[in-house]
Structures are given as structure tokens and as C-alpha cells.
Amino acid sequence: MECHYCKSTMVRTKTAYAINKNGYHLVIDDVPAWICQQCGEPYFEGEQVDIIQEIVKSVDSKIVKVQLARP
Ligand SMILES: [Zn+2]
């Protein structure tokens, strides 16, 4: 596999996937991914991305309930 940005070789490994949303930030450790040896650009595969989207949807629907509570 070749890096989209610098055309260097990518290696299969695990890395953290960070999600920065308005209202919360989520970091999932140890997500399988291709990482560029040159520039460090990660490439996540569709299956992992789909699951992460499900997690985000689930958090999105519940986070409001937490944040609506009076300080
Ligand atoms: Zn690269």
C-alpha cells in the first residue's frame, strides 16, 4: 500500500483514532490502520470507520442529555 500524500510505503499497525466533535472529544486506542513510514499519515479501513461512525452516532444521541443538566 502506498501513501496518498508522499507515495511512501505504508505499514499495517495499530494507532489511536481521535474524534473531535462540537461538545466532546473521543480517542479510541489500538485501531488497526495503515500508517505511512515517511509522513505518518494514517489510513483506516472501511470496516473500522463504519464501526467508529456507529460509536459517534451513539454518543451524539446521548451526549446532549449529559450536557443539558444544570451546572
Ligand atoms: Zn506519506
PDB file of C-alpha atoms and ligand atoms in Angstrom:
ATOM      1  CA  MET A   1       0.000   0.000   0.000  1.00  0.00           C
ATOM      2  CA  GLU A   2       1.202   3.485  -0.955  1.00  0.00           C
ATOM      3  CA  CYS A   3       0.725   6.764   0.929  1.00  0.00           C
ATOM      4  CA  HIS A   4      -1.807   9.111  -0.662  1.00  0.00           C
ATOM      5  CA  TYR A   5       0.362  12.144   0.166  1.00  0.00           C
ATOM      6  CA  CYS A   6       4.028  11.203  -0.231  1.00  0.00           C
ATOM      7  CA  LYS A   7       3.823   7.851  -2.072  1.00  0.00           C
ATOM      8  CA  SER A   8       5.920   6.096   0.580  1.00  0.00           C
ATOM      9  CA  THR A   9       5.270   2.599   1.841  1.00  0.00           C
ATOM     10  CA  MET A  10       2.540   2.154   4.435  1.00  0.00           C
ATOM     11  CA  VAL A  11       2.722  -0.451   7.176  1.00  0.00           C
ATOM     12  CA  ARG A  12      -0.135  -2.269   8.849  1.00  0.00           C
ATOM     13  CA  THR A  13      -0.230  -1.461  12.538  1.00  0.00           C
ATOM     14  CA  LYS A  14      -2.479  -0.008  15.214  1.00  0.00           C
ATOM     15  CA  THR A  15      -2.956   3.596  16.161  1.00  0.00           C
ATOM     16  CA  ALA A  16      -5.272   5.894  18.060  1.00  0.00           C
ATOM     17  CA  TYR A  17      -8.314   7.320  16.250  1.00  0.00           C
ATOM     18  CA  ALA A  18      -9.242  10.769  17.509  1.00  0.00           C
ATOM     19  CA  ILE A  19     -12.719  12.225  17.081  1.00  0.00           C
ATOM     20  CA  ASN A  20     -13.124  15.934  17.703  1.00  0.00           C
ATOM     21  CA  LYS A  21     -16.761  16.929  17.784  1.00  0.00           C
ATOM     22  CA  ASN A  22     -18.519  20.030  18.946  1.00  0.00           C
ATOM     23  CA  GLY A  23     -19.101  19.225  22.615  1.00  0.00           C
ATOM     24  CA  TYR A  24     -16.840  16.219  23.104  1.00  0.00           C
ATOM     25  CA  HIS A  25     -13.561  14.623  22.113  1.00  0.00           C
ATOM     26  CA  LEU A  26     -13.049  10.911  21.884  1.00  0.00           C
ATOM     27  CA  VAL A  27      -9.858   8.912  21.372  1.00  0.00           C
ATOM     28  CA  ILE A  28     -10.045   5.215  20.557  1.00  0.00           C
ATOM     29  CA  ASP A  29      -6.746   3.406  21.144  1.00  0.00           C
ATOM     30  CA  ASP A  30      -5.407   0.476  19.141  1.00  0.00           C
ATOM     31  CA  VAL A  31      -7.442   0.813  15.957  1.00  0.00           C
ATOM     32  CA  PRO A  32      -5.930  -1.268  13.117  1.00  0.00           C
ATOM     33  CA  ALA A  33      -4.682   1.029  10.356  1.00  0.00           C
ATOM     34  CA  TRP A  34      -2.110   1.577   7.621  1.00  0.00           C
ATOM     35  CA  ILE A  35       0.473   4.166   8.666  1.00  0.00           C
ATOM     36  CA  CYS A  36       2.891   5.904   6.309  1.00  0.00           C
ATOM     37  CA  GLN A  37       6.505   5.297   7.306  1.00  0.00           C
ATOM     38  CA  GLN A  38       7.513   8.653   5.848  1.00  0.00           C
ATOM     39  CA  CYS A  39       4.891  11.192   6.934  1.00  0.00           C
ATOM     40  CA  GLY A  40       2.879   9.236   9.496  1.00  0.00           C
ATOM     41  CA  GLU A  41      -0.421   9.685   7.670  1.00  0.00           C
ATOM     42  CA  PRO A  42      -2.898   7.052   8.871  1.00  0.00           C
ATOM     43  CA  TYR A  43      -5.330   5.223   6.608  1.00  0.00           C
ATOM     44  CA  PHE A  44      -8.232   3.460   8.287  1.00  0.00           C
ATOM     45  CA  GLU A  45     -10.174   0.740   6.519  1.00  0.00           C
ATOM     46  CA  GLY A  46     -13.897   0.896   5.828  1.00  0.00           C
ATOM     47  CA  GLU A  47     -14.891  -1.689   8.404  1.00  0.00           C
ATOM     48  CA  GLN A  48     -13.223   0.200  11.263  1.00  0.00           C
ATOM     49  CA  VAL A  49     -14.520   3.546  10.006  1.00  0.00           C
ATOM     50  CA  ASP A  50     -18.091   2.159   9.834  1.00  0.00           C
ATOM     51  CA  ILE A  51     -17.911   0.924  13.423  1.00  0.00           C
ATOM     52  CA  ILE A  52     -16.442   4.219  14.609  1.00  0.00           C
ATOM     53  CA  GLN A  53     -19.284   6.081  12.839  1.00  0.00           C
ATOM     54  CA  GLU A  54     -21.740   3.910  14.803  1.00  0.00           C
ATOM     55  CA  ILE A  55     -19.969   4.822  18.057  1.00  0.00           C
ATOM     56  CA  VAL A  56     -20.086   8.528  17.164  1.00  0.00           C
ATOM     57  CA  LYS A  57     -23.815   8.306  16.298  1.00  0.00           C
ATOM     58  CA  SER A  58     -24.498   6.616  19.606  1.00  0.00           C
ATOM     59  CA  VAL A  59     -22.519   9.217  21.577  1.00  0.00           C
ATOM     60  CA  ASP A  60     -24.137  12.080  19.626  1.00  0.00           C
ATOM     61  CA  SER A  61     -27.599  10.884  20.605  1.00  0.00           C
ATOM     62  CA  LYS A  62     -26.748  10.635  24.312  1.00  0.00           C
ATOM     63  CA  ILE A  63     -24.227  13.395  24.979  1.00  0.00           C
ATOM     64  CA  VAL A  64     -26.940  16.069  24.845  1.00  0.00           C
ATOM     65  CA  LYS A  65     -28.670  14.504  27.852  1.00  0.00           C
ATOM     66  CA  VAL A  66     -25.495  14.849  29.879  1.00  0.00           C
ATOM     67  CA  GLN A  67     -24.834  18.412  28.819  1.00  0.00           C
ATOM     68  CA  LEU A  68     -28.409  19.608  29.324  1.00  0.00           C
ATOM     69  CA  ALA A  69     -28.093  19.036  33.061  1.00  0.00           C
ATOM     70  CA  ARG A  70     -27.934  22.263  35.053  1.00  0.00           C
ATOM     71  CA  PRO A  71     -24.454  23.190  36.230  1.00  0.00           C
TER      72      PRO A  71
HETATM   73 ZN    ZN B   1       3.175   9.586   3.487  1.00  0.00          ZN
END
